[in-house]
Short mmCIF file of C-alpha atoms in Angstrom, two decimals:
data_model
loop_
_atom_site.label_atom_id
_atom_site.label_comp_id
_atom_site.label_asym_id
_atom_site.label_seq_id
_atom_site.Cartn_x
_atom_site.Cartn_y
_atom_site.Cartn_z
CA UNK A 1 12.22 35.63 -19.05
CA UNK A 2 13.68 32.23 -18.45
CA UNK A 3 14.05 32.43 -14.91
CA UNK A 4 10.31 33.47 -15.18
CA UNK A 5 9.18 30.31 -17.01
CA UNK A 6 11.19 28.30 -14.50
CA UNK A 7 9.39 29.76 -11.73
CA UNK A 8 6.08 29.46 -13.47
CA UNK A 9 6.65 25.90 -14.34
CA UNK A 10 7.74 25.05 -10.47
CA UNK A 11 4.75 26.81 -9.14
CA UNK A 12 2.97 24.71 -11.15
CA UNK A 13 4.74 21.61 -10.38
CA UNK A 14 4.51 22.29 -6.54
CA UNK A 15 0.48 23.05 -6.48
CA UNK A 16 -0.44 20.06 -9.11
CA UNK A 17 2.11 17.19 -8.81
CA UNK A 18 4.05 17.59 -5.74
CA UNK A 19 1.58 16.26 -3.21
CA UNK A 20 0.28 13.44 -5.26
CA UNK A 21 3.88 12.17 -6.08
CA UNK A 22 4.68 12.08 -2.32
CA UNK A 23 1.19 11.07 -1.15
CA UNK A 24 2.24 8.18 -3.64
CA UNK A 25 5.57 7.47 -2.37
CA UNK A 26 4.02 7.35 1.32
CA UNK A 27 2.00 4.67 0.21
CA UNK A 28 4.08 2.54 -1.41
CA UNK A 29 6.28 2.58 1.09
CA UNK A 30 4.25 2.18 3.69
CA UNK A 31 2.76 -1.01 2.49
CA UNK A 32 6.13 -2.36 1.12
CA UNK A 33 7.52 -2.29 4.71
CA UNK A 34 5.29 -5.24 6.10
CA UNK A 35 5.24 -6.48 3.09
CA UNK A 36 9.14 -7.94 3.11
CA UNK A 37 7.54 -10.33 6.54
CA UNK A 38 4.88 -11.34 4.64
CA UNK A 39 6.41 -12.26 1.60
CA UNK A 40 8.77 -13.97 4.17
CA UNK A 41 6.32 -15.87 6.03
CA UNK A 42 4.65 -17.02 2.64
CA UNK A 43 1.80 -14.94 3.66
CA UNK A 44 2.45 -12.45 0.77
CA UNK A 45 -1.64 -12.26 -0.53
CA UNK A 46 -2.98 -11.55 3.25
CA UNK A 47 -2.69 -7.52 2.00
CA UNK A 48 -4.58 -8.50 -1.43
CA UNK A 49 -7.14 -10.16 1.04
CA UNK A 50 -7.02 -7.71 3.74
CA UNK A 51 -7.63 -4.95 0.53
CA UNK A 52 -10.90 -7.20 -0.34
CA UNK A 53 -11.99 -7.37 2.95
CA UNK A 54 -12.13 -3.60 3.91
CA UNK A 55 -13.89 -2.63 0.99
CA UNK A 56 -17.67 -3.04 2.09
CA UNK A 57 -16.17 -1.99 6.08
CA UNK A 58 -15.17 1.17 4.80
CA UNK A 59 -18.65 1.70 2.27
CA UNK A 60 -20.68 0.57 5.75
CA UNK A 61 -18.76 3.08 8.11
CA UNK A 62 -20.29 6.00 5.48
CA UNK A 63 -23.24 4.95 5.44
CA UNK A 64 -23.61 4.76 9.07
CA UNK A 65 -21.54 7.71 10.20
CA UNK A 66 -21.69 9.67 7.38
CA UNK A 67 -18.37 10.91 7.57
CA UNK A 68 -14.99 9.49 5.85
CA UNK A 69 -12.60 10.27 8.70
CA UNK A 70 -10.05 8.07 9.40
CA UNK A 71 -11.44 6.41 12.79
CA UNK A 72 -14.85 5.48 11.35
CA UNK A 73 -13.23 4.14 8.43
CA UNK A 74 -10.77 2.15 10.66
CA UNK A 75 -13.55 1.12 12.54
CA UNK A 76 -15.70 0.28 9.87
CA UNK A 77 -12.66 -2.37 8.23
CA UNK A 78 -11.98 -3.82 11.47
CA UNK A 79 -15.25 -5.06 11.78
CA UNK A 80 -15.45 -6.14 8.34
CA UNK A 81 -12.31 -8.15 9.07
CA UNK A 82 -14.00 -9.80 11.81
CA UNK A 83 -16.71 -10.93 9.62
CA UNK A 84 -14.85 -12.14 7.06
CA UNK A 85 -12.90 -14.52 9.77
CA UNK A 86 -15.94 -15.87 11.15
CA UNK A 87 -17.34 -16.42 7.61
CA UNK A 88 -14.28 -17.99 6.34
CA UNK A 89 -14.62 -20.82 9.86
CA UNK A 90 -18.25 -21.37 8.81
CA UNK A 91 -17.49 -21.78 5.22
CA UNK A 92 -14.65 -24.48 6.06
CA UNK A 93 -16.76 -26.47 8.60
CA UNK A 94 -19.97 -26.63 6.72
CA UNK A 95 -18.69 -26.59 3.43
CA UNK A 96 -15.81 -29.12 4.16
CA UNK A 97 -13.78 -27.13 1.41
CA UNK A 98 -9.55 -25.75 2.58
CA UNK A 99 -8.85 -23.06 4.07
CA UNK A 100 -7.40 -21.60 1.01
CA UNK A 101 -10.48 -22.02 -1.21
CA UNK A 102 -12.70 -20.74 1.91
CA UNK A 103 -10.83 -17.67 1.95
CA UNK A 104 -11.11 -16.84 -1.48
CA UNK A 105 -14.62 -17.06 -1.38
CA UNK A 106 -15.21 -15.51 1.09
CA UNK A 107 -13.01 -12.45 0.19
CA UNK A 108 -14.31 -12.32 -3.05
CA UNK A 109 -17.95 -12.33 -1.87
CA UNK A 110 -17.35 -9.22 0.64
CA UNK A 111 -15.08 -7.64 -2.47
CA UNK A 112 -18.47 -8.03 -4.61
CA UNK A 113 -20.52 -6.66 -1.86
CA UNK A 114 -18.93 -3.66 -1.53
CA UNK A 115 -18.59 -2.48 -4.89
CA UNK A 116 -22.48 -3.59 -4.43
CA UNK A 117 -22.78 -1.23 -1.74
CA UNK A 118 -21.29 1.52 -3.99
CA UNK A 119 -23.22 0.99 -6.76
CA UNK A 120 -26.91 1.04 -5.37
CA UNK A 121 -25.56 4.20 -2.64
CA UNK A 122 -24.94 7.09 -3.25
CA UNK A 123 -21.26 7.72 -1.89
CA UNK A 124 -19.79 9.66 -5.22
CA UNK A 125 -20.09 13.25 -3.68
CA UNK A 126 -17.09 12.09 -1.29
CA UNK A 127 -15.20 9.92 -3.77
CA UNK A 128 -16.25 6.26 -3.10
CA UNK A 129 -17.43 4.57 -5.79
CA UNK A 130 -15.97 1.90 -7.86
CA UNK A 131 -13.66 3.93 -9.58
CA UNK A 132 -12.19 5.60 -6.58
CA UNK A 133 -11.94 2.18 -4.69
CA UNK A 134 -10.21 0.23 -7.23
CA UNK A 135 -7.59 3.44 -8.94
CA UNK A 136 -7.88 5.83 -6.13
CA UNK A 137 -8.30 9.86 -6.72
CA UNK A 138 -4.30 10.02 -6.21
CA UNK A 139 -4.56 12.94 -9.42
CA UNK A 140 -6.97 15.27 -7.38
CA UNK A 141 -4.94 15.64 -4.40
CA UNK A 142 -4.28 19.26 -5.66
CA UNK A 143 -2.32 21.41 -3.10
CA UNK A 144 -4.50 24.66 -4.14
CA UNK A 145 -2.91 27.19 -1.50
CA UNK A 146 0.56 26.49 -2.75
CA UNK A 147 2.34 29.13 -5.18
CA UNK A 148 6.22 28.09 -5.46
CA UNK A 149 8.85 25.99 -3.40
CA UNK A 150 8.42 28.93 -0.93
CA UNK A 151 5.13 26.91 -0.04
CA UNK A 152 6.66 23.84 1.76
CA UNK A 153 8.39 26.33 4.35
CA UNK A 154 5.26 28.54 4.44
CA UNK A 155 2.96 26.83 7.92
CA UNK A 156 -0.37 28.42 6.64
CA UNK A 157 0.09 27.08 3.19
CA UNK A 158 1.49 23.66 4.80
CA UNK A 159 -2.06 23.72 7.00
CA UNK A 160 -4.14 23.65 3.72
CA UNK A 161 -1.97 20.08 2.51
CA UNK A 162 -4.29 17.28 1.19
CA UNK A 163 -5.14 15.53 4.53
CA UNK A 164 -4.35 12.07 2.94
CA UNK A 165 -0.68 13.23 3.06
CA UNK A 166 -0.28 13.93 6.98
CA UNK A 167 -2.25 10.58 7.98
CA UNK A 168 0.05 8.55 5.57
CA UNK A 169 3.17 10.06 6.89
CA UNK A 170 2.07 9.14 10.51
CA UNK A 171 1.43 5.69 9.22
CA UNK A 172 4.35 5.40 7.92
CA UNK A 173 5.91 6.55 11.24
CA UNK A 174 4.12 4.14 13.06
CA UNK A 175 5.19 1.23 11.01
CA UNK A 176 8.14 2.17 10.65
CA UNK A 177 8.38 2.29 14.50
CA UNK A 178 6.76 -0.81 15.07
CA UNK A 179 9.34 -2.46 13.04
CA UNK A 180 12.30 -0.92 14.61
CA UNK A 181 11.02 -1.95 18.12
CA UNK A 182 10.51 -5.31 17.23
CA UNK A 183 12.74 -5.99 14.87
CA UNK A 184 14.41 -8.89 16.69
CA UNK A 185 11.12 -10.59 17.01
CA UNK A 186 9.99 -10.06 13.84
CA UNK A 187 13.59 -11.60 12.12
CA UNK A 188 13.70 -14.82 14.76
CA UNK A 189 9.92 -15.74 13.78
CA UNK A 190 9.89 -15.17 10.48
CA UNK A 191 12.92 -17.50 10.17
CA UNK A 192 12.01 -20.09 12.74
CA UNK A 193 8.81 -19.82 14.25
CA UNK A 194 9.71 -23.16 17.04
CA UNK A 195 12.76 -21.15 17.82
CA UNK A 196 11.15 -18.16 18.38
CA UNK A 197 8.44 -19.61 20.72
CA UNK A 198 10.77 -21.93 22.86
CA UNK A 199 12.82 -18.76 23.86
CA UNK A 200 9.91 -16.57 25.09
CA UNK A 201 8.81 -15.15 22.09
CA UNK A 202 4.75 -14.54 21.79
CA UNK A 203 4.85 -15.97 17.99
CA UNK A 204 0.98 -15.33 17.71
CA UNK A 205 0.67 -12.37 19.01
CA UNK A 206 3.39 -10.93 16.74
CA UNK A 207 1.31 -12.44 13.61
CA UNK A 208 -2.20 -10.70 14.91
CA UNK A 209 0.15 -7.60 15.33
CA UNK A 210 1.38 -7.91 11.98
CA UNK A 211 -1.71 -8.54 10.31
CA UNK A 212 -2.66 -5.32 12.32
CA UNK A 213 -0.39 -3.08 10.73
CA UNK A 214 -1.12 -4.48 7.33
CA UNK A 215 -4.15 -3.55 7.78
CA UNK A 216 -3.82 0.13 8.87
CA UNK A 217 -1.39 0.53 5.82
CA UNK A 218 -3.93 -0.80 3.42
CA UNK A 219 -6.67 1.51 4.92
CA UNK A 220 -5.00 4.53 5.26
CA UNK A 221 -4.15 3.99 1.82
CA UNK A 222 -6.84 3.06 0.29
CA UNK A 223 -8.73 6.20 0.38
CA UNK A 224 -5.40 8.07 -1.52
CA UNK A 225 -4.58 5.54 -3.92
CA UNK A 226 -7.54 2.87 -3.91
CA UNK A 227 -6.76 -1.33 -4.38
CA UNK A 228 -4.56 -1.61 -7.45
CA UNK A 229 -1.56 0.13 -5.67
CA UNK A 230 -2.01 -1.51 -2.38
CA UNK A 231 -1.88 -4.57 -3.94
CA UNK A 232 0.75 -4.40 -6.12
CA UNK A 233 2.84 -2.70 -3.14
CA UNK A 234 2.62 -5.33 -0.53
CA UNK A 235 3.43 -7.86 -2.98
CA UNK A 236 5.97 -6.42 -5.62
CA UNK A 237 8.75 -4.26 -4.35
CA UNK A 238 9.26 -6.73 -1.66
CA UNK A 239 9.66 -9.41 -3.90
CA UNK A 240 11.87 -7.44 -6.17
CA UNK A 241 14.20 -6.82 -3.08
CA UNK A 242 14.43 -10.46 -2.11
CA UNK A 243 15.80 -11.27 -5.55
CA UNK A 244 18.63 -8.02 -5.19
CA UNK A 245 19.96 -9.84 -1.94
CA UNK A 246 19.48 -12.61 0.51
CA UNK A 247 19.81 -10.46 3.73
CA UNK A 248 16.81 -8.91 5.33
CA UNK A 249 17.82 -5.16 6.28
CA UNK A 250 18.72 -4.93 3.33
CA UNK A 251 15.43 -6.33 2.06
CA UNK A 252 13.81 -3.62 3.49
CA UNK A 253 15.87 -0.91 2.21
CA UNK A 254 15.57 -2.11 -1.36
CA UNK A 255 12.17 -2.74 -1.03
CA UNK A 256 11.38 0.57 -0.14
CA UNK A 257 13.48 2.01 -3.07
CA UNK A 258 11.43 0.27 -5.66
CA UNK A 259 8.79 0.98 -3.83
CA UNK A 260 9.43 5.15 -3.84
CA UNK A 261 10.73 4.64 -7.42
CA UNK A 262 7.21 2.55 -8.88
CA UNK A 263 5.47 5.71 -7.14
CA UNK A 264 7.44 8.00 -8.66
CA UNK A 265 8.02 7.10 -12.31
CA UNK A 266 4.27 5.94 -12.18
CA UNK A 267 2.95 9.12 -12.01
CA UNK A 268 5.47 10.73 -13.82
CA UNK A 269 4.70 8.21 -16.95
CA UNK A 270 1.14 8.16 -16.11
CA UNK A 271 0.66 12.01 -16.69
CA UNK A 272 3.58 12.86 -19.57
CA UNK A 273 4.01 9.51 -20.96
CA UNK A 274 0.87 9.63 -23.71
CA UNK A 275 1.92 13.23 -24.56
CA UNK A 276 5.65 11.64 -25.97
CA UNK A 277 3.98 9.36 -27.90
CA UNK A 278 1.45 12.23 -29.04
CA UNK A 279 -1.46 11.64 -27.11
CA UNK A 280 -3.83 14.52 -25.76
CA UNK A 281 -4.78 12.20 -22.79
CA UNK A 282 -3.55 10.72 -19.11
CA UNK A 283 -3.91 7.03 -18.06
CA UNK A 284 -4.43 6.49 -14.51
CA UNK A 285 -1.25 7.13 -12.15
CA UNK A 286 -2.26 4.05 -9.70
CA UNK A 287 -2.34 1.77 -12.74
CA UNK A 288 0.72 2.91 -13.84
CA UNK A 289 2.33 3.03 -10.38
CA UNK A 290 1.31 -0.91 -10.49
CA UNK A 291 2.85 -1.56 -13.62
CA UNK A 292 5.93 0.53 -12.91
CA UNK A 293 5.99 -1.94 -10.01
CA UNK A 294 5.45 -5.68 -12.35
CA UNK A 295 8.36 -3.80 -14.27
CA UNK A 296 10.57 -3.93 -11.44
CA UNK A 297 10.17 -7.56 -10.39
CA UNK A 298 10.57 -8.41 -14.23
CA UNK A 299 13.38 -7.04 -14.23
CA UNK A 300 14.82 -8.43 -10.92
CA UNK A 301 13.24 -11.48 -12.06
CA UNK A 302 15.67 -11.87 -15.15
CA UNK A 303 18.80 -9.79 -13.69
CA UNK A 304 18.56 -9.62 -9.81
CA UNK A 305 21.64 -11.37 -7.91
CA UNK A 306 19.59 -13.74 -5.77
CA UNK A 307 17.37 -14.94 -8.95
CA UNK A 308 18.68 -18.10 -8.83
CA UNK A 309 18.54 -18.45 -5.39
CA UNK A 310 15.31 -17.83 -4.31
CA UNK A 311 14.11 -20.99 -3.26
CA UNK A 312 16.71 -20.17 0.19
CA UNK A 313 15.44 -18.49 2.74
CA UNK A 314 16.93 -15.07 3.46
CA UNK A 315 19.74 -14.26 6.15
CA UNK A 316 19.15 -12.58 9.46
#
């Protein structure tokens, strides 16, 4: 009878919570990763920007294509990122206002427009509306086909997988990749920029590619886990790991610990937490992914190695 209940209870845990708690951890790690160079680079809020940004680019590529595949949406945020530079250059030149204070206008405005765009459209019957784009649908990603462990070796149960979970894992490939092959570059112009560019090194380029790949994490996460979680992930498990040491493969590693860890207690507190404190309901996993996350740097914050240190730059 117990070995019954245990199977019951893992069949139930593989089909409802399984996918979403990786799908989750895919994520977060994924936009951790180019997070660490940001944070670096003191470019840490170009992911909160570049989450503003592809809001109404992703809400336009529906409503033209009508279809939420991943190339239209892709599509549909790069252009929006090209708009959003060429409004930010005409808001500094006519305007006379900084950079800074053109950006956040501007990424605010095209923020506002979207959730515009998804209030006056009618874009719920494929989960994008205001809801979805700000907490995500991370709870629905049911694997339905899935009856036991026996599932994750079984290939036509693994062919009926939420198809958020695939396209983040090849994301997460791919950056993972792109880090690896550049790694050198990456470390000698983060650190020293003049350096990096005397000896050969296409400094800009690297940026643009960076900014690239920031931006493919933050789209092909959106859709799973909407803003909240992107957000918080390119900003605090990279932060967190810069305060647990002052060298940057390490960096990386611990920032995609916390990162896995936020996703995973998250959801974990998100759907059992109310029911130990004798609550009925559920709060939303991506705000409690977020929170798990603030917890993390607090923590760090008050009892991380490098806390008293982090005006230094890290080490190579």
């Amino acid at each position: 009878m117990i070995d019954d209940l245990i199977t019951a209870l893992g069949a139930e845990f593989v089909q409802l919570s399984l996918t979403p708690i990786v799908i989750g951890v895919l994520a977060a790690v994924a936009c951790a990763l180019p997070g660490n160079f940001l944070l670096l680079r003191r470019q840490a809020l170009i992911g909160d920007a570049i989450s503003h940004v592809v809001l109404p680019g992703i809400v336009g590529a529906f409503l033209v294509t009508g279809t939420i595949t991943a190339v239209p949406m892709m599509l549909g945020a790069g252009v929006a990122a090209i708009i959003a530079v060429v409004m930010i250059e005409v808001v500094k030149r006519l305007g006379r206002v900084e950079p800074g204070a053109a950006m956040g206008l501007v990424f605010t405005t095209l923020f506002a427009a979207g959730v515009l765009f998804l209030e006056i459209t009618d874009t719920s019957s494929v989960h994008i509306d205001v809801q979805h784009a700000l907490l995500g649908n991370l709870e629905s990603l049911i694997w339905f086909d899935a009856d036991g462990w026996g599932s994750v070796l079984d290939p036509a149960a693994l062919a009926t997988l939420p198809p958020q979970l695939p396209r983040l894992a090849i994301v997460l490939v791919g950056i993972g990749l792109f880090i690896l092959l550049f790694w050198k570059e990456l470390k000698i112009s983060t650190f020293d920029a003049a350096f990096a560019g005397a000896i050969g090194i296409r400094t800009r380029l690297l940026s643009f590619a960076l900014v690239v790949v920031t931006a493919i994490a933050a789209v092909a996460a959106f859709d799973a886990v909407g803003s909240i979680i992107v957000i918080a992930m390119f900003v605090c498990p990279p932060a967190s790991a810069r305060l647990m040491t002052n060298q940057l493969g390490r960096q990386v590693g611990w920032s995609a610990l916390f990162a896995s860890i936020s996703a995973i207690l998250g959801y974990v507190f998100a759907g059992y937490g109310p029911g130990w404190f004798g609550s009925p309901y559920a709060v939303s996993a991506a705000g409690m992914i977020a929170t798990i996350s603030g917890v993390i740097l607090i923590l760090t914050c008050l009892f991380g190695p490098q806390r008293k240190r982090t005006g230094q730059r890290a080490e190579a």
